[in-house]
Amino acid sequence: MWILLVVELIAIVIFMPKLRKKVNKQQGEEEQRIHNKIDEEMENMTFQEGSEYLLKNKKEKWNNLKKDVPKIIVKVISIAFPIAIVIILVMAIDGFSPSINMFLNVWVEVSIFVALISFFYLKKPGFNFFYAELKLKKIYEKEICQPVLDKRNYHNVLFGIANIRDREIGLTRGDEYLDTDDSITCDEFTYRKVAYYHEVEHENAKGHTYRERVTTFDGNEIFLPCNTMVEDTVRIIPSITKHSGKENIYISCGRLEGEEHVDIEDIEFNQEFEVYAKNPHDAYIFLNSQRIEYLKQLRKKYIIAVVVKNEGIYIATNTTSWHFTSEDLKSVNFTSEDFKSRYFTSGYFKLPDIKSEKDPIQYFENNMNNFEIMLEEFKKIMWS
């Protein structure tokens, strides 16, 4: 069978780079044509029409796939058949004694090779659902979200933009970044849903190591512009010692360069939070007795980190609070509404599921109601 391997290797070395370059160019042109077609067809669509348009194309793609698979299999086998014959003839000339089993084995291997080449190199771009969903999201923002936000007196709204320098200011620890486009900026606030993860190396019973992706932060970040009366940064983060420090390391980092650890004269507060500041005087000014009490109450509902700067307050709430052991899992009620609302909160400005029969305006109104409840709770930090 070494002849077959040599032939396949030669084909890969000689023909694949040229074929790949040609195919890339053709696929790029075809993808651009598809994008232009989607732009043209979705240009004047409403959100409802756009949702139906995506569902129709998904259904058509699935139906076409079911019809095309048998044809593709027949085509691959047909192409592989003469190639297999040629290879068997070459092997016979080389002194091998051909047999039916040998031919069938060669035919199967060549069929697999042809199928892989067809999939990776000759596959034609189809309807681009990712691009169409981006277009639908723009329609959703303009038709559904913008009127609701205008009615609630939010000004200069920009979707998909949220300049929160979370890692730079020590709001979140920030491992590897998981992208999210669920974000918004306006005069009254900046919001984004964001997730970070890191990789952990484990060793199994056989001594083999493997890496696992662990989400360390999956939650909300908010900036509220206001006059805080502080000159230098004050950071209020979850306790390093409580809960074995997990809630802290999964949301924020400890003391940064130039910071001092500030002890607050409240035992319960110190159990829940660590305070760091470049100038302790700023921390004492900001953390008056009313704010201390309110933050303790807020901590019962949220895993929260607060960074206070001159231009306003930055807040992060982490919904990834527990890394469960097998014993932990026995005592957790995954069906409780409190658990689901606290630990698996979805983004507020995300595109609704296009299969949903819910009214999209009511869907966004409900999201805004929930978001504003959280927003009002955070605003009270400054009112305290």
Coordinates of C-alpha atoms in Angstrom, one line a residue:
M1 CA 0.0 0.0 0.0
W2 CA 3.0 2.3 0.1
I3 CA 2.5 3.2 -3.5
L4 CA -0.9 4.6 -2.7
L5 CA 0.6 6.7 0.1
V6 CA 3.3 8.0 -2.2
V7 CA 0.8 9.0 -4.9
E8 CA -1.3 10.8 -2.3
L9 CA 1.7 12.6 -0.9
I10 CA 2.9 13.7 -4.3
A11 CA -0.6 15.0 -5.1
I12 CA -0.7 17.0 -1.9
V13 CA 2.8 18.5 -2.3
I14 CA 2.5 19.4 -6.0
F15 CA -1.2 20.3 -6.5
M16 CA -2.6 21.5 -3.2
P17 CA -0.9 24.9 -2.8
K18 CA -1.9 26.0 -6.3
L19 CA -5.4 24.6 -5.9
R20 CA -5.8 26.3 -2.5
K21 CA -4.7 29.7 -3.9
K22 CA -7.1 29.4 -6.8
V23 CA -10.0 28.2 -4.6
N24 CA -9.4 30.9 -2.1
K25 CA -9.8 33.6 -4.8
Q26 CA -12.9 32.0 -6.2
Q27 CA -14.4 31.5 -2.8
G28 CA -13.7 35.1 -1.8
E29 CA -15.4 36.4 -4.9
E30 CA -18.4 34.0 -4.3
E31 CA -18.7 35.1 -0.6
Q32 CA -18.7 38.8 -1.7
R33 CA -21.4 38.0 -4.2
I34 CA -23.5 36.3 -1.5
H35 CA -22.9 39.3 0.9
N36 CA -24.1 41.7 -1.8
K37 CA -27.1 39.6 -2.5
I38 CA -28.0 39.5 1.3
D39 CA -27.5 43.3 1.4
E40 CA -29.8 43.8 -1.5
E41 CA -32.5 41.4 -0.3
M42 CA -32.5 42.7 3.4
E43 CA -32.2 46.4 2.6
N44 CA -35.8 47.3 3.3
M45 CA -36.9 44.4 5.5
T46 CA -38.6 44.8 8.9
F47 CA -37.3 42.8 11.8
Q48 CA -40.1 40.3 11.3
E49 CA -39.4 39.9 7.6
G50 CA -35.7 39.5 8.3
S51 CA -36.4 36.8 10.8
E52 CA -38.6 34.9 8.4
Y53 CA -35.9 35.4 5.7
L54 CA -33.3 33.7 7.8
L55 CA -35.6 30.9 8.8
K56 CA -36.5 30.3 5.2
N57 CA -32.9 30.1 4.1
K58 CA -32.0 27.8 7.0
K59 CA -34.8 25.4 6.0
E60 CA -33.8 25.6 2.4
K61 CA -30.1 24.8 3.3
W62 CA -31.2 21.8 5.3
N63 CA -33.5 20.5 2.6
N64 CA -30.8 21.0 -0.1
L65 CA -28.2 19.2 2.1
K66 CA -30.5 16.2 2.5
K67 CA -31.0 16.0 -1.3
D68 CA -27.3 16.7 -2.1
V69 CA -25.7 14.1 0.2
P70 CA -26.6 11.0 -1.9
K71 CA -25.5 12.8 -5.0
I72 CA -22.2 13.8 -3.4
I73 CA -21.5 10.3 -2.3
V74 CA -22.2 8.9 -5.8
K75 CA -20.0 11.5 -7.3
V76 CA -17.1 10.9 -4.9
I77 CA -17.2 7.1 -5.5
S78 CA -17.4 7.6 -9.3
I79 CA -14.3 9.9 -9.3
A80 CA -12.4 7.5 -7.0
F81 CA -13.3 4.4 -9.1
P82 CA -11.0 5.0 -12.1
I83 CA -8.2 6.4 -9.8
A84 CA -8.4 3.2 -7.8
I85 CA -8.1 1.1 -11.0
V86 CA -5.0 3.0 -12.2
I87 CA -3.4 2.5 -8.8
I88 CA -4.1 -1.2 -8.8
L89 CA -2.6 -1.5 -12.4
V90 CA 0.5 0.4 -11.2
M91 CA 0.8 -2.0 -8.2
A92 CA 0.4 -5.0 -10.5
I93 CA 3.2 -3.7 -12.8
D94 CA 5.3 -3.3 -9.6
G95 CA 4.9 -7.0 -8.8
F96 CA 1.9 -7.0 -6.5
S97 CA -0.9 -9.7 -7.0
P98 CA -4.1 -7.7 -7.2
S99 CA -7.2 -9.0 -5.5
I100 CA -10.8 -7.9 -5.0
N101 CA -10.1 -7.0 -1.3
M102 CA -7.1 -5.0 -2.3
F103 CA -9.1 -3.1 -4.9
L104 CA -11.9 -2.4 -2.5
N105 CA -9.5 -1.1 0.2
V106 CA -7.8 1.2 -2.4
W107 CA -11.2 2.4 -3.6
V108 CA -12.3 3.3 -0.1
E109 CA -9.1 5.1 0.7
V110 CA -9.2 7.1 -2.5
S111 CA -12.9 7.9 -1.9
I112 CA -12.0 9.3 1.5
F113 CA -9.1 11.3 0.0
V114 CA -11.4 12.7 -2.7
A115 CA -14.1 13.5 -0.2
L116 CA -11.7 15.5 2.0
I117 CA -10.3 17.4 -1.0
S118 CA -13.8 18.2 -2.1
F119 CA -14.8 19.4 1.4
F120 CA -11.8 21.6 2.2
Y121 CA -11.0 22.8 -1.3
L122 CA -13.9 22.6 -3.6
K123 CA -16.8 23.4 -1.3
K124 CA -18.7 26.4 -2.6
P125 CA -19.8 29.1 -0.1
G126 CA -23.5 28.9 0.7
F127 CA -25.8 31.4 2.3
N128 CA -23.8 33.2 5.0
F129 CA -26.0 33.1 8.1
F130 CA -23.5 34.9 10.3
Y131 CA -23.5 37.9 8.0
A132 CA -27.3 37.8 7.7
E133 CA -27.7 37.7 11.5
L134 CA -25.4 40.8 11.7
K135 CA -27.7 42.6 9.3
L136 CA -30.7 41.4 11.2
K137 CA -29.2 42.7 14.5
K138 CA -28.8 46.2 12.9
I139 CA -32.5 46.1 11.9
Y140 CA -33.3 45.0 15.4
E141 CA -31.4 47.9 17.0
K142 CA -32.9 50.5 14.6
E143 CA -36.5 49.2 14.6
I144 CA -36.9 47.8 18.1
C145 CA -34.2 49.0 20.5
Q146 CA -33.8 52.7 19.5
P147 CA -37.5 53.7 19.9
V148 CA -37.6 52.0 23.4
L149 CA -34.4 53.8 24.5
D150 CA -35.7 57.1 23.1
K151 CA -38.9 56.7 25.0
R152 CA -36.9 56.1 28.2
N153 CA -34.9 59.3 27.6
Y154 CA -31.5 57.8 26.9
H155 CA -29.4 60.0 24.7
N156 CA -26.7 59.6 22.0
V157 CA -27.1 55.8 22.0
L158 CA -24.4 53.8 20.2
F159 CA -24.9 50.0 19.8
G160 CA -22.0 47.6 19.7
I161 CA -19.6 50.1 21.4
A162 CA -18.5 49.9 25.0
N163 CA -15.2 51.4 25.9
I164 CA -14.6 50.0 29.4
R165 CA -10.9 49.6 30.1
D166 CA -11.6 46.8 32.6
R167 CA -8.2 45.1 32.8
E168 CA -6.3 48.3 32.6
I169 CA -8.1 49.8 35.6
G170 CA -8.2 46.5 37.6
L171 CA -12.0 46.0 37.3
T172 CA -11.6 42.4 36.1
R173 CA -8.6 40.2 36.2
G174 CA -8.9 39.5 32.4
D175 CA -7.6 36.2 31.2
E176 CA -8.2 35.2 27.6
Y177 CA -11.0 37.1 26.0
L178 CA -14.3 35.7 24.9
D179 CA -15.8 38.2 22.4
T180 CA -19.3 39.6 22.8
D181 CA -21.1 42.3 20.8
D182 CA -23.8 42.8 23.4
S183 CA -22.8 46.3 24.4
I184 CA -24.2 49.8 24.3
T185 CA -23.0 53.4 25.1
C186 CA -25.1 56.4 25.8
D187 CA -24.8 59.6 27.9
E188 CA -26.3 58.0 30.9
F189 CA -24.3 54.7 31.1
T190 CA -22.0 52.3 29.2
Y191 CA -22.7 48.6 29.3
R192 CA -21.3 45.4 28.0
K193 CA -21.7 41.7 28.5
V194 CA -18.2 40.1 28.6
A195 CA -16.6 36.8 29.4
Y196 CA -13.0 35.7 30.2
Y197 CA -11.5 32.3 30.5
H198 CA -8.3 30.6 31.3
E199 CA -6.9 27.1 30.7
V200 CA -6.2 24.6 33.4
E201 CA -3.9 21.5 32.9
H202 CA -5.1 18.2 34.4
E203 CA -3.7 14.8 34.6
N204 CA -5.9 11.7 34.1
A205 CA -5.6 8.3 35.8
K206 CA -3.2 7.1 33.0
G207 CA -0.8 10.0 33.6
H208 CA -1.8 11.8 30.4
T209 CA -2.2 15.6 30.6
Y210 CA -5.0 17.5 29.0
R211 CA -6.1 21.2 29.1
E212 CA -9.6 22.4 30.0
R213 CA -11.0 25.9 29.4
V214 CA -12.5 27.4 32.6
T215 CA -14.6 30.5 32.5
T216 CA -13.4 32.9 35.2
F217 CA -15.6 35.9 34.4
D218 CA -19.0 35.8 32.7
G219 CA -21.1 38.8 33.6
N220 CA -21.8 42.5 33.2
E221 CA -19.7 45.6 33.2
I222 CA -21.2 49.0 33.6
F223 CA -19.8 52.6 33.7
L224 CA -21.8 55.3 35.4
P225 CA -20.5 58.8 34.7
C226 CA -20.7 61.0 37.8
N227 CA -18.7 63.3 40.1
T228 CA -17.2 60.9 42.7
M229 CA -15.0 63.6 44.4
V230 CA -12.0 61.3 44.4
E231 CA -8.7 62.2 42.7
D232 CA -7.0 58.8 42.5
T233 CA -8.5 55.4 41.9
V234 CA -10.2 53.4 44.6
R235 CA -10.9 49.7 44.0
I236 CA -13.4 47.7 46.0
I237 CA -13.2 44.0 45.1
P238 CA -14.6 40.7 46.6
S239 CA -12.7 39.4 49.6
I240 CA -9.4 37.6 48.9
T241 CA -10.0 35.2 51.8
K242 CA -13.7 34.5 51.8
H243 CA -14.8 31.4 49.8
S244 CA -11.2 30.4 49.5
G245 CA -10.5 33.5 47.5
K246 CA -12.3 32.1 44.4
E247 CA -14.8 34.9 44.1
N248 CA -12.0 37.4 44.1
I249 CA -9.6 35.8 41.6
Y250 CA -12.5 35.1 39.2
I251 CA -13.5 38.8 39.0
S252 CA -10.6 41.0 39.8
C253 CA -6.9 41.1 40.8
G254 CA -5.3 41.9 44.1
R255 CA -3.1 44.9 45.0
L256 CA -1.8 46.7 41.9
E257 CA 1.5 48.6 41.7
G258 CA 1.3 51.9 43.6
E259 CA -1.8 50.9 45.6
E260 CA -2.2 50.4 49.3
H261 CA -4.5 48.0 51.1
V262 CA -7.1 50.1 53.1
D263 CA -8.7 48.7 56.2
I264 CA -12.2 49.8 56.8
E265 CA -13.5 50.0 60.4
D266 CA -16.3 47.5 59.7
I267 CA -15.7 43.8 60.3
E268 CA -18.5 42.5 58.1
F269 CA -17.4 44.8 55.2
N270 CA -13.8 43.7 55.5
Q271 CA -15.0 40.1 55.3
E272 CA -16.8 40.8 52.1
F273 CA -14.5 43.3 50.3
E274 CA -10.9 44.2 49.9
V275 CA -10.2 47.9 49.3
Y276 CA -7.1 49.2 47.5
A277 CA -6.3 52.9 46.8
K278 CA -3.3 54.9 45.7
N279 CA -4.3 57.5 48.3
P280 CA -6.1 55.9 51.3
H281 CA -7.7 59.3 52.0
D282 CA -9.8 58.9 48.8
A283 CA -11.1 55.6 50.0
Y284 CA -12.1 57.0 53.4
I285 CA -13.9 59.9 51.7
F286 CA -15.8 57.7 49.3
L287 CA -16.6 54.9 51.8
N288 CA -18.8 56.8 54.2
S289 CA -21.0 54.8 56.6
Q290 CA -24.0 54.8 54.3
R291 CA -22.1 53.5 51.3
I292 CA -20.5 50.8 53.4
E293 CA -23.9 49.6 54.6
Y294 CA -25.4 49.7 51.0
L295 CA -22.4 47.8 49.5
K296 CA -22.9 45.1 52.1
Q297 CA -26.5 44.8 51.1
L298 CA -25.6 44.8 47.4
R299 CA -23.0 42.1 48.0
K300 CA -25.8 39.7 49.2
K301 CA -27.2 39.8 45.7
Y302 CA -24.2 40.3 43.4
I303 CA -20.6 39.2 43.2
I304 CA -19.5 42.7 42.6
A305 CA -16.3 44.7 42.0
V306 CA -16.3 48.5 42.0
V307 CA -13.6 50.9 40.7
V308 CA -14.1 54.5 41.6
K309 CA -12.4 57.1 39.4
N310 CA -12.8 60.8 39.1
E311 CA -15.0 60.5 36.0
G312 CA -17.4 58.0 37.5
I313 CA -17.8 54.4 38.8
Y314 CA -17.1 51.2 37.0
I315 CA -18.9 48.1 38.1
A316 CA -18.4 44.4 37.3
T317 CA -20.8 41.6 38.3
N318 CA -19.7 38.1 37.8
T319 CA -22.3 35.4 37.2
T320 CA -19.7 32.7 37.2
S321 CA -19.4 32.4 41.0
W322 CA -18.9 28.7 41.7
H323 CA -16.5 26.1 40.4
F324 CA -18.3 23.1 41.7
T325 CA -16.9 19.9 43.2
S326 CA -18.9 16.7 43.1
E327 CA -20.0 17.4 46.7
D328 CA -21.1 20.9 45.8
L329 CA -23.4 19.7 43.0
K330 CA -25.4 17.5 45.4
S331 CA -26.7 20.6 47.3
V332 CA -27.3 22.9 44.3
N333 CA -30.9 23.5 43.1
F334 CA -30.2 24.2 39.4
T335 CA -34.0 24.8 38.7
S336 CA -34.5 27.5 41.3
E337 CA -35.4 30.9 39.8
D338 CA -32.9 32.6 42.1
F339 CA -30.1 30.4 41.0
K340 CA -30.9 30.9 37.3
S341 CA -31.4 34.6 37.6
R342 CA -28.2 35.1 39.6
Y343 CA -25.8 32.8 37.9
F344 CA -26.9 32.5 34.3
T345 CA -28.0 36.0 33.4
S346 CA -28.0 36.6 29.6
G347 CA -27.2 39.8 27.9
Y348 CA -29.8 42.6 28.0
F349 CA -29.2 44.0 24.5
K350 CA -28.7 40.7 22.6
L351 CA -30.7 39.7 19.5
P352 CA -33.7 37.5 20.4
D353 CA -33.9 34.0 19.1
I354 CA -35.4 34.3 15.6
K355 CA -37.4 31.2 16.2
S356 CA -39.1 32.8 19.2
E357 CA -42.8 33.6 18.9
K358 CA -42.5 36.4 21.5
D359 CA -43.1 39.9 20.4
P360 CA -39.7 41.5 19.8
I361 CA -40.7 44.9 21.3
Q362 CA -42.0 43.2 24.5
Y363 CA -38.9 41.1 24.6
F364 CA -36.7 44.1 24.6
E365 CA -39.0 46.0 27.0
N366 CA -38.7 43.2 29.5
N367 CA -34.9 43.1 29.1
M368 CA -34.8 46.9 29.7
N369 CA -37.0 46.6 32.8
N370 CA -34.6 44.0 34.3
F371 CA -31.5 46.0 33.2
E372 CA -32.9 49.2 34.8
I373 CA -33.6 47.5 38.1
M374 CA -29.9 46.6 38.2
L375 CA -28.9 50.0 37.0
E376 CA -30.9 51.8 39.7
E377 CA -29.3 49.5 42.3
F378 CA -25.9 50.5 41.2
K379 CA -26.7 54.2 40.9
K380 CA -27.6 54.1 44.6
I381 CA -23.9 53.5 45.3
M382 CA -23.4 57.2 44.5
W383 CA -26.6 58.3 46.2
S384 CA -25.7 56.7 49.5

